[in-house]
Coordinates of C-alpha atoms and ligand atoms in Angstrom, one line a residue:
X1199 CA 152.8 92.9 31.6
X1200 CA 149.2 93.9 31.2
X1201 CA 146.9 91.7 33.7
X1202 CA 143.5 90.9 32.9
X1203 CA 140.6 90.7 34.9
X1204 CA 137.8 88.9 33.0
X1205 CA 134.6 90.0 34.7
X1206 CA 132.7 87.0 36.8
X1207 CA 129.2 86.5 36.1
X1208 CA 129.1 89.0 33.7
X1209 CA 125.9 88.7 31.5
X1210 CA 124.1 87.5 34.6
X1211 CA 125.2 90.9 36.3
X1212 CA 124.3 93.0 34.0
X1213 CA 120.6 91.3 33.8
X1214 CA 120.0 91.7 37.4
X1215 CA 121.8 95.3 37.4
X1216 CA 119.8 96.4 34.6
X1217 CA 121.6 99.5 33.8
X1218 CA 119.6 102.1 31.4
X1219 CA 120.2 105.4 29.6
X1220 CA 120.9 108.6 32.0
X1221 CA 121.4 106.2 35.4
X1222 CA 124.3 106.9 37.9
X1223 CA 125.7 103.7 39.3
X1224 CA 128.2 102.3 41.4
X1225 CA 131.1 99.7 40.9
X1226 CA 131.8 99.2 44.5
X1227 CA 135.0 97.2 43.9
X1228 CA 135.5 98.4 40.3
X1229 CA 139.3 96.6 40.3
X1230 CA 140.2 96.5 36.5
X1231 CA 137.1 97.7 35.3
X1232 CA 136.1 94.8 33.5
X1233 CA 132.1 95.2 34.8
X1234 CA 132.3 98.6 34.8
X1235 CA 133.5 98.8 31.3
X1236 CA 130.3 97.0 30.1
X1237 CA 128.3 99.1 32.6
X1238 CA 128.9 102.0 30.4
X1239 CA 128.1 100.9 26.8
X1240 CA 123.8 100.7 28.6
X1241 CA 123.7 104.3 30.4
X1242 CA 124.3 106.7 27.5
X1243 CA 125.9 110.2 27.4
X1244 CA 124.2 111.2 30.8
X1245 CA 124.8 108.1 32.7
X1246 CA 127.8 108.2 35.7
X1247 CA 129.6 105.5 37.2
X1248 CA 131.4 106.2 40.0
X1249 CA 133.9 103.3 40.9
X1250 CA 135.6 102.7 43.9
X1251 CA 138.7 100.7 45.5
X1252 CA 140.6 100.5 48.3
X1253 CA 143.7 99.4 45.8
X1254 CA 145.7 102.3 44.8
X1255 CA 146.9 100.7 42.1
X1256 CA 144.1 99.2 40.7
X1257 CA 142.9 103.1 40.5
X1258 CA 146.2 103.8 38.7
X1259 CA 145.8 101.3 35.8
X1260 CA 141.9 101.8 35.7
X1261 CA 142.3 105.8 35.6
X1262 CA 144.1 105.1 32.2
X1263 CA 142.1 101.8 31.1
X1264 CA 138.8 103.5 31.6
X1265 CA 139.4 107.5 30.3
X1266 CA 135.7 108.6 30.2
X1267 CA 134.0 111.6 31.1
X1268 CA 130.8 110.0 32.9
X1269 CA 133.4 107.9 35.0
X1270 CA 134.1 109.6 38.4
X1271 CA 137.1 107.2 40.4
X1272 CA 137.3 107.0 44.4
X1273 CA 139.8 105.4 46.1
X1274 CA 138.5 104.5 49.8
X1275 CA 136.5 102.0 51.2
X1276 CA 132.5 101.2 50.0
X1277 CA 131.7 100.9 53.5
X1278 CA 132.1 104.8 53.1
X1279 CA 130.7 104.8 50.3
X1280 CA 127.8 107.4 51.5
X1281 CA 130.5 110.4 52.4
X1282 CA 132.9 109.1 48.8
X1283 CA 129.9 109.8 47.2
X1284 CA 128.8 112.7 48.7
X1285 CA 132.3 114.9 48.2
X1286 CA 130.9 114.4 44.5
X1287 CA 127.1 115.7 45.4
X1288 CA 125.8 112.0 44.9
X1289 CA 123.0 111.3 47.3
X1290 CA 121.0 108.5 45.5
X1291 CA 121.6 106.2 42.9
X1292 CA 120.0 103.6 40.2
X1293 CA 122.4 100.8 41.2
X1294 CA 125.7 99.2 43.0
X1295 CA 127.4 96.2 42.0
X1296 CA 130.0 94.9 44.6
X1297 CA 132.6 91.7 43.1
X1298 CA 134.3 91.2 46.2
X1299 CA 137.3 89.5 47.3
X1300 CA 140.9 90.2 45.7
X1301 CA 141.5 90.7 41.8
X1302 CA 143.9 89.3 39.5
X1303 CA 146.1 92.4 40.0
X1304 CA 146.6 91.5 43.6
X1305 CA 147.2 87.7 43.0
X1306 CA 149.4 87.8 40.2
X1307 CA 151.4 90.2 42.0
X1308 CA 153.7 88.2 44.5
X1309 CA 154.7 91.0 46.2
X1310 CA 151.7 92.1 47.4
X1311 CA 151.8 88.5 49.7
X1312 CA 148.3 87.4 49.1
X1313 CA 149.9 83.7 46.7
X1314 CA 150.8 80.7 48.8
X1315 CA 153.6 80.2 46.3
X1316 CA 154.9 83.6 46.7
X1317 CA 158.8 83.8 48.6
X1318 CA 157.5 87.4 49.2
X1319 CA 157.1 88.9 52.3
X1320 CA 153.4 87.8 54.1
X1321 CA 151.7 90.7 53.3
X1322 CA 148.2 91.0 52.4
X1323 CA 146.8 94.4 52.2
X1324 CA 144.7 95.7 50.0
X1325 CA 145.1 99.1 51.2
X1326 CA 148.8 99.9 51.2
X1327 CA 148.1 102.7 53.9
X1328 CA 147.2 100.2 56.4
X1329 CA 149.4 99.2 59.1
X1330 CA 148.6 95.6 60.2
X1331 CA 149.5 93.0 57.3
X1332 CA 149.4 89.6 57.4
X1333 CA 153.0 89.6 59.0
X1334 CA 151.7 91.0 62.4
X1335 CA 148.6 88.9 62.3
X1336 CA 151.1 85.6 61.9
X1337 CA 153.7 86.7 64.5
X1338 CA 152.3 88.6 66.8
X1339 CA 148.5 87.4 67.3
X1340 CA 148.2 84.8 70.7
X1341 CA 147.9 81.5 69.6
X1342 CA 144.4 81.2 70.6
X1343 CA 143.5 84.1 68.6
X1344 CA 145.2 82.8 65.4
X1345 CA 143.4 79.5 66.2
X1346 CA 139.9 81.6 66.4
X1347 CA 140.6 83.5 63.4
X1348 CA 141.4 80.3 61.4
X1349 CA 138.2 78.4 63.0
X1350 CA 136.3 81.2 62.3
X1351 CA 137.8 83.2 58.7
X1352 CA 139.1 80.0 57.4
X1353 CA 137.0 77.5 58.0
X1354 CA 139.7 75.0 59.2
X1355 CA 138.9 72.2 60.7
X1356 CA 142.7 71.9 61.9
X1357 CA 142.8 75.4 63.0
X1358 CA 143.9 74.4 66.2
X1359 CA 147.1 72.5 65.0
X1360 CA 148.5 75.2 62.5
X1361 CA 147.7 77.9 65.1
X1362 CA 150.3 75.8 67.8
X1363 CA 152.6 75.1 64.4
X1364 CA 152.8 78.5 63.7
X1365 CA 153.9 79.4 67.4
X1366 CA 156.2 76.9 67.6
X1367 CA 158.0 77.9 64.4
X1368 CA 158.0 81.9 65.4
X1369 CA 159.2 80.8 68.4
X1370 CA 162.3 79.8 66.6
X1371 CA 162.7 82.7 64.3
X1372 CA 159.7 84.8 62.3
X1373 CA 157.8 83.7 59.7
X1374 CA 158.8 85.9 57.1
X1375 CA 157.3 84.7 53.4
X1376 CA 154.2 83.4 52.0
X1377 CA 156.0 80.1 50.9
X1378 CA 157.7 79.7 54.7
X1379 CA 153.5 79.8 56.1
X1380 CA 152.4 77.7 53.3
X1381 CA 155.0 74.9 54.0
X1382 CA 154.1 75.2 57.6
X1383 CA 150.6 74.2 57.4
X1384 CA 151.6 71.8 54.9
X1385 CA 153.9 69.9 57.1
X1386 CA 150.6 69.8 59.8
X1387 CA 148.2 68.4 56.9
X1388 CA 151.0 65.9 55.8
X1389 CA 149.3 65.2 52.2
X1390 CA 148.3 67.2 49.2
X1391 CA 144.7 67.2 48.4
X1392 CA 143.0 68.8 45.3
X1393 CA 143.3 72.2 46.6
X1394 CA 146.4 73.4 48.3
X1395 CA 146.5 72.9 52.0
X1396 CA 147.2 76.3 53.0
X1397 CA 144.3 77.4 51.1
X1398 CA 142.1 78.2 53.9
X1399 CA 144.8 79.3 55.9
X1400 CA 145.4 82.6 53.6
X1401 CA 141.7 83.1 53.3
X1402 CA 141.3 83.4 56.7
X1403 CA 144.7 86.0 57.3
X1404 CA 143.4 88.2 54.0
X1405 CA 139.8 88.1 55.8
X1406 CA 141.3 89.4 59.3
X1407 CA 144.1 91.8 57.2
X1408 CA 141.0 93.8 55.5
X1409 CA 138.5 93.7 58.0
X1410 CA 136.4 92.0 54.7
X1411 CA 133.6 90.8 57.1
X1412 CA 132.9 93.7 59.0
X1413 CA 133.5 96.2 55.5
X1414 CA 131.3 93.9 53.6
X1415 CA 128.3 94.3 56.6
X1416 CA 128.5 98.2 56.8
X1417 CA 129.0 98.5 52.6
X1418 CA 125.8 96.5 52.4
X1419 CA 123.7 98.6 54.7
X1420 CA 125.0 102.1 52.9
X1421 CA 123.7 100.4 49.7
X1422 CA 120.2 100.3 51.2
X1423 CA 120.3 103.9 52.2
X1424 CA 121.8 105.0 48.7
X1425 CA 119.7 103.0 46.6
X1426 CA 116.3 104.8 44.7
X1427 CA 113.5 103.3 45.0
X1428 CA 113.3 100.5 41.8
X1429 CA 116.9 100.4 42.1
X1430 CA 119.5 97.6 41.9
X1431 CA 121.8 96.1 44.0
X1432 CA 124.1 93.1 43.2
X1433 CA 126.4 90.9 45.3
X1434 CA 128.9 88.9 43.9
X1435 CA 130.5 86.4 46.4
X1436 CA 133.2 83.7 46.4
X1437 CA 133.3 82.2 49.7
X1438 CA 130.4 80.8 52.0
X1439 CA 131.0 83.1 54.7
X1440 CA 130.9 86.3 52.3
X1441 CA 127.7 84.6 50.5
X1442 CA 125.8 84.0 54.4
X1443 CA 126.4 87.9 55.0
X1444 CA 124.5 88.7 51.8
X1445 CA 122.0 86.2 51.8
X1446 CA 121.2 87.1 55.4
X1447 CA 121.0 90.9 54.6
X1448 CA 118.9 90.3 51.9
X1449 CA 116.6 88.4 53.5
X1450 CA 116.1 90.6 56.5
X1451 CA 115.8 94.0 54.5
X1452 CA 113.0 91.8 52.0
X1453 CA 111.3 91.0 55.6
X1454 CA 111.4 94.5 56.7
X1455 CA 110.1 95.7 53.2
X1456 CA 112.8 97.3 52.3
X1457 CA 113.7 95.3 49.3
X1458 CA 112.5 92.5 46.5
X1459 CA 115.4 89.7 46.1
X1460 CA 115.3 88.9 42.2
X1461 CA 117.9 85.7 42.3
X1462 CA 115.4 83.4 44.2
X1463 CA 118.6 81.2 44.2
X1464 CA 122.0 82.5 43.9
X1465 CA 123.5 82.7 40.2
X1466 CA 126.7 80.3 39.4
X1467 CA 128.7 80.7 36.2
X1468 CA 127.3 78.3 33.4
X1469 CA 129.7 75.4 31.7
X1470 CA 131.3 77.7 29.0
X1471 CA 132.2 80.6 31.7
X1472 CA 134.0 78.1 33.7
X1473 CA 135.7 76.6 31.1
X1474 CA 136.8 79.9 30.0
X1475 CA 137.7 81.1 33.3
X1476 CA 138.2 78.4 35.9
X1477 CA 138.7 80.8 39.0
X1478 CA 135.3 81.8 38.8
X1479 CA 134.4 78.6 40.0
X1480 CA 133.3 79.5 43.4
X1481 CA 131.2 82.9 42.5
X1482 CA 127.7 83.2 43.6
X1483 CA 125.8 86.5 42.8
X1484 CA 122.4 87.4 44.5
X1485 CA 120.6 90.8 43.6
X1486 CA 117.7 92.6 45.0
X1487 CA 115.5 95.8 44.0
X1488 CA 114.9 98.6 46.3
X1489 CA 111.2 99.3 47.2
Ligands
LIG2069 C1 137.3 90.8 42.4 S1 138.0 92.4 42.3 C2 136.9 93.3 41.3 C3 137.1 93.1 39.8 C4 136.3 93.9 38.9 N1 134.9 93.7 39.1 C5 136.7 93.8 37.5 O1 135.9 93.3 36.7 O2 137.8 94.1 37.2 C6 137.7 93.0 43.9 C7 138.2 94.4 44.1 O3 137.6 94.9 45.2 C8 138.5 95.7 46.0 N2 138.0 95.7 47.4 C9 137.8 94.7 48.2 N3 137.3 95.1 49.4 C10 137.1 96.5 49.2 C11 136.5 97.5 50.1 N4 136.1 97.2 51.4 N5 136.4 98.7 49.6 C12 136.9 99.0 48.4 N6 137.4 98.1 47.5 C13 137.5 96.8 48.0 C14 139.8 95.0 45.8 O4 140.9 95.9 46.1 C15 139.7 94.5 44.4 O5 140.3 95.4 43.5

């Protein structure tokens, strides 16, 4: 079954990106490729784009998807983005995009653990090298620690209650699945609301599984130090605690002098984009120029 990743934000990224004939740029997170793919029809024969993921498989399908000379594919993290792009003699660049969080590829697929539905093992890496999953993090952290990490990644106001739920239920025997946690925290919420109850609950685990906080903080400042002067970086969030990383950043490094933020207010997908792709709903792309 072919999955497909319709690129979020898409014209808006590629107006703030601004990609032009000859220019080497960088899809941080290139996933399926669908940005990167319209990257390349604006930077001509001499353009590169280098694209990067921590998903080996993502880099399988895309290595096939995307067969093209001026593409160069890393799999590694973009907070090391400066040494990935050095092994290929790459010290500056005319822009980065970064879409972060997971891609269709990784939710679709139950096995990789990241769907509440999924009776797959809790699992949750995007890296397969990795060795903590979401497994450890849910029967092995200390209560309190769960409870910090849900407060804190999550957002959840009842962080306390499914952290001692949790606990109690390990106690018995471990959590094993995706749909054995999700029924957990739906037996301490008691009712269904418009979003699934466990919603925040896997945020948080996928946020503490990938390090996404503390990648996201030391990809952002190798952009600065990779990024020619007039060039472009863009930053395409989905979750308030992602978005107050860049916004922060951005409005630090402007301060400093560093750089010009272009989206005055963040970008949101128009009517017809989320009609046509409802799961972009919570995407929020900021962009800046390098001076
Ligand atoms: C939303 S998807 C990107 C989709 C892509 N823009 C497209 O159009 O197909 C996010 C991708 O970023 C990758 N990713 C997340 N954090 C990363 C990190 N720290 N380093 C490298 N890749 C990362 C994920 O594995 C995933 O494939």
């Amino acid at each position: 079954m072919e999955i497909v990743h319709l690129p979020v934000l898409l014209r808006e990224v590629l107006e703030s990106l601004n990609p032009g004939p000859g220019g080497t740029y960088v899809d941080a997170t290139i996933g399926l490729g669908g940005h990167a793919e319209e990257i390349l029809k604006f930077i001509g024969s001499e353009g590169r784009l280098i694209g990067i993921d921590k998903d080996e498989e993502a880099l399988k399908i895309i290595e096939k998807r995307l067969s093209d000379r001026r593409v160069i594919l890393k799999m590694g993290n973009f907070s090391d983005m400066e040494s990935l792009l050095c092994q290929e003699s790459i010290s500056e660049v005319d822009g980065i995009l970064f879409d972060l969080g997971v891609s269709m590829l990784q939710l679709k697929n139950l096995e990789r653990g990241f769907s509440f539905i999924s009776d797959k093992p809790l699992n949750m890496r995007m890296d397969k090298r990795q060795k903590i999953s979401a497994w450890d993090v849910v029967n092995k952290y200390p209560e309190k620690e769960l409870e910090r990490i849900l407060r804190e990644f999550g957002e959840e106001h009842l962080s306390r209650k499914i952290a001692t739920a949790i606990v109690r239920w390990r106690g018995k025997k471990p959590i094993n699945t995706c749909s054995e946690l999700s029924k957990i925290v739906e037996g301490v919420y008691g009712r269904r609301g418009r979003f699934h109850p466990a919603t925040k609950t896997f945020q948080a685990l996928r946020i503490e599984v990938n390090s996404e906080l503390e990648q996201l903080r030391a990809g952002l400042d190798a952009s600065l130090r990779l990024l020619k002067k007039n060039g472009r970086l863009c930053v395409i969030s989905y979750h308030s605690l992602e978005d107050r990383i860049v916004k922060k950043f951005l409005v630090d490094n402007a301060k400093k002098g560093f750089v010009k933020i272009i989206t005055k207010k963040p970008k949101t997908p128009c009517p017809e984009e989320l009609s046509l792709n409802p799961s972009s709903r919570s995407a929020k792309l900021r962009a800046a120029e390098r001076i």
